[in-house]
XYZ file of C-alpha atoms in Angstrom:
232
model
C 32.400 -29.309 -107.753
C 29.684 -32.330 -107.706
C 29.441 -34.667 -109.957
C 25.883 -33.019 -111.334
C 27.853 -29.253 -111.688
C 26.906 -27.918 -108.643
C 29.854 -26.102 -106.099
C 29.769 -27.515 -102.810
C 29.293 -25.278 -100.357
C 32.724 -24.154 -97.876
C 33.449 -26.240 -95.173
C 33.796 -24.648 -91.342
C 37.359 -24.819 -90.787
C 36.340 -24.091 -86.837
C 34.088 -26.724 -85.814
C 31.067 -25.895 -83.373
C 31.401 -25.184 -79.735
C 28.745 -26.695 -77.497
C 27.307 -24.060 -75.238
C 28.355 -23.812 -72.073
C 26.504 -25.332 -68.683
C 25.587 -23.213 -66.465
C 27.348 -22.885 -63.027
C 25.816 -23.876 -60.041
C 28.384 -22.647 -57.841
C 26.825 -19.252 -57.641
C 23.448 -20.674 -56.633
C 24.486 -22.556 -53.727
C 26.637 -20.158 -52.302
C 23.411 -17.497 -52.538
C 20.811 -20.059 -51.320
C 23.351 -20.969 -48.277
C 23.572 -17.298 -47.492
C 19.594 -16.682 -48.016
C 19.365 -19.369 -45.433
C 21.553 -18.082 -42.931
C 20.314 -14.952 -42.850
C 16.592 -16.747 -42.566
C 17.702 -18.955 -39.661
C 19.214 -15.314 -38.012
C 16.027 -13.216 -38.443
C 13.810 -16.721 -37.009
C 16.305 -17.313 -34.351
C 16.010 -13.292 -33.364
C 12.014 -13.053 -33.622
C 12.116 -16.132 -30.894
C 14.573 -14.451 -28.459
C 12.565 -11.696 -29.285
C 9.031 -13.185 -28.617
C 10.853 -15.660 -25.712
C 11.646 -12.104 -23.700
C 8.468 -10.355 -24.403
C 6.449 -13.376 -23.038
C 8.449 -13.473 -19.673
C 6.126 -10.954 -17.606
C 8.131 -8.647 -14.946
C 7.892 -9.515 -11.576
C 5.103 -8.228 -9.944
C 5.549 -6.002 -6.800
C 5.410 -7.924 -3.432
C 1.604 -7.003 -2.472
C 0.835 -4.724 0.166
C -0.359 -5.954 3.771
C -4.011 -7.111 4.123
C -6.248 -6.333 7.070
C -9.665 -7.716 7.668
C -12.475 -7.356 10.205
C -14.005 -10.743 9.537
C -12.493 -12.713 12.615
C -13.408 -9.348 15.080
C -16.440 -9.712 16.594
C -16.307 -7.082 19.125
C -13.924 -3.584 18.403
C -13.225 -2.979 21.781
C -11.001 -6.725 21.813
C -8.395 -4.574 19.675
C -8.164 -2.186 23.186
C -5.713 -2.455 25.843
C -7.156 0.024 28.639
C -5.187 -0.801 31.452
C -2.316 2.245 30.758
C -5.380 4.530 31.324
C -5.885 3.553 34.798
C -3.056 5.340 36.018
C -4.937 8.225 36.010
C -8.317 7.347 36.135
C -9.101 3.612 37.131
C -13.145 3.264 37.578
C -14.971 3.155 34.401
C -17.668 5.264 33.827
C -20.343 2.655 31.742
C -20.038 -0.205 29.628
C -17.596 0.253 26.395
C -19.314 1.202 23.632
C -18.527 -0.626 20.249
C -19.870 -0.410 16.840
C -18.589 -3.007 13.594
C -19.721 -2.264 9.883
C -19.888 -5.196 8.112
C -17.958 -4.384 4.657
C -20.626 -4.364 1.640
C -20.839 -3.373 -1.910
C -21.114 0.361 -0.515
C -18.533 0.502 1.994
C -15.513 -1.551 2.725
C -16.502 -1.803 6.646
C -15.449 -0.195 9.934
C -15.344 -0.355 13.173
C -15.269 1.814 16.468
C -14.426 1.519 20.340
C -14.469 3.961 23.360
C -13.881 3.794 26.865
C -14.142 6.297 29.740
C -12.685 5.967 33.396
C -12.528 8.341 36.172
C -11.093 8.498 39.794
C -14.184 9.629 41.511
C -13.573 13.351 40.945
C -15.747 14.168 37.944
C -12.660 16.521 36.828
C -9.903 14.120 36.695
C -11.116 11.453 33.665
C -9.652 9.560 30.543
C -10.884 8.137 27.647
C -9.425 5.890 24.488
C -11.250 5.667 21.398
C -10.329 3.751 18.336
C -11.688 4.137 14.624
C -10.753 1.545 12.006
C -11.673 2.747 8.664
C -10.984 -0.149 5.437
C -10.780 0.778 1.975
C -11.323 -1.193 -1.504
C -9.063 -0.863 -4.434
C -7.709 3.025 -4.901
C -10.792 4.744 -3.044
C -8.210 7.359 -1.117
C -8.144 6.261 2.436
C -9.407 7.719 5.632
C -5.829 8.297 7.052
C -5.486 11.329 4.506
C -8.438 12.724 5.537
C -7.748 12.532 9.046
C -4.271 13.921 8.772
C -5.673 17.239 6.698
C -8.047 17.854 9.395
C -5.481 17.848 12.024
C -2.990 19.452 9.739
C -5.144 22.031 9.919
C -5.148 22.862 13.794
C -2.005 25.366 14.632
C -1.653 27.695 17.547
C -0.531 27.651 20.950
C -1.260 24.322 22.721
C -0.656 22.509 19.059
C 1.899 20.368 18.102
C 2.147 17.734 15.092
C 4.664 15.088 13.594
C 5.568 12.058 12.123
C 5.113 8.390 13.285
C 7.277 6.150 12.432
C 7.983 2.045 12.803
C 4.416 1.832 12.844
C 2.515 0.518 9.058
C 3.425 2.585 5.742
C 2.655 5.829 7.359
C 1.960 7.852 10.381
C 1.424 11.014 12.336
C 0.528 12.309 15.800
C -1.149 15.451 16.986
C -1.750 17.271 20.613
C -3.633 19.722 21.956
C -3.766 21.596 25.692
C -6.284 23.626 26.651
C -8.328 24.637 29.578
C -7.828 27.034 32.501
C -9.527 25.702 35.633
C -9.271 22.155 34.113
C -6.469 21.311 32.053
C -7.527 18.915 28.932
C -5.236 16.800 26.852
C -5.803 15.540 23.673
C -3.242 12.972 22.135
C -3.967 11.556 18.316
C -2.350 9.139 16.709
C -3.220 7.653 12.920
C -1.324 5.481 11.224
C -2.304 3.576 7.310
C -1.181 0.149 6.361
C -2.207 -1.202 3.326
C -6.064 -1.303 3.113
C -6.904 0.212 6.550
C -6.275 3.547 8.458
C -5.915 3.369 12.026
C -6.854 6.046 14.359
C -5.954 6.235 18.551
C -7.291 9.540 20.296
C -6.716 9.730 23.984
C -8.430 12.283 26.350
C -7.652 13.461 29.605
C -9.364 15.997 31.741
C -7.208 16.732 34.776
C -7.996 19.704 37.745
C -4.792 22.101 37.649
C -3.839 20.961 41.087
C -2.835 17.283 40.187
C -0.135 15.973 37.757
C -0.373 16.731 34.052
C -0.655 14.325 31.120
C 2.445 15.041 29.057
C 2.586 13.908 25.268
C 5.557 11.990 26.176
C 3.294 9.899 28.226
C 0.302 8.972 26.192
C 2.625 8.462 22.752
C 4.127 5.366 23.769
C 0.206 4.104 24.676
C -1.401 4.982 21.387
C 1.445 3.441 19.571
C 1.143 0.102 21.495
C -2.498 0.424 20.907
C -2.189 1.111 16.924
C 0.194 -1.959 16.643
C -2.133 -4.000 18.800
C -4.930 -3.154 16.542
C -2.745 -3.728 13.345
C -2.204 -6.930 14.958
C -5.808 -8.037 15.620
C -6.916 -7.273 12.077
C -4.176 -9.033 9.899
C -6.104 -11.421 7.314
C -5.622 -15.003 8.583
C-alpha cells in the first residue's frame, strides 16, 4: 500500500512487446513479378507492332506497254512473209493512231494489201492494238468470245502459248471458185491487246494457204508488235 493508504495497481508480469515491423520481402517479390509481366507485355506488343508495320511484298508489276513512241502503226508490221503469195502492194499502207485521252486508253491499227497480178490471188495483214487502264475489260476478251462463237465446217480454234500472258488463234476456210483463208491470232499482255489478222484469197488451181504456214507468220508479227510497244 502507499503512504496515503491507497492500494498500488498490480504490476504486469509480462513486459509489453513492440509491434512487429511489416515485412517488405513479399512486396518486393510481387513488384518484381509485376514488372516482369509489364516488360513482357511491352516486348510482345513491340514485336507485334513491328510485324504489323512490315508490309507484305508487292506482286511484280505486269508488263507495261505504250504507244507514245509509235508514230506510224505500220512500223510495227513486217509484210515480207506475205509476198510469198502476193508480192505487189495494191495501195499505200493504211494506218490509224488514236492517242490516249481521258475517255480512251489509246489504240492503233495498220492494214496492208498485196496481189500477184491476178485479182483472185491476194494477201492482207491487219494489225489491231488496244490499250486498257486499271481494271477495264480487255479487248482480248471480246475478240476471244467473238471468235469462239464461230464454229462449224472449215473453222478451228486453239490456244497460243509463249506470247504474252494469254493467247488464242482462230482460222476459217471457205469459198467455191476461190479459197478464202482467214487466220486470226490474239494475245494479251499487261495493259495491251494485240490482234493479227491474215487474209488470203487463192484460186482453186494454185497452191492453197495452210494454217501451218501462216501461224508462224502471225506469231512473229505479234512478238514484233509487243516489242515495239514496250515502254521506255
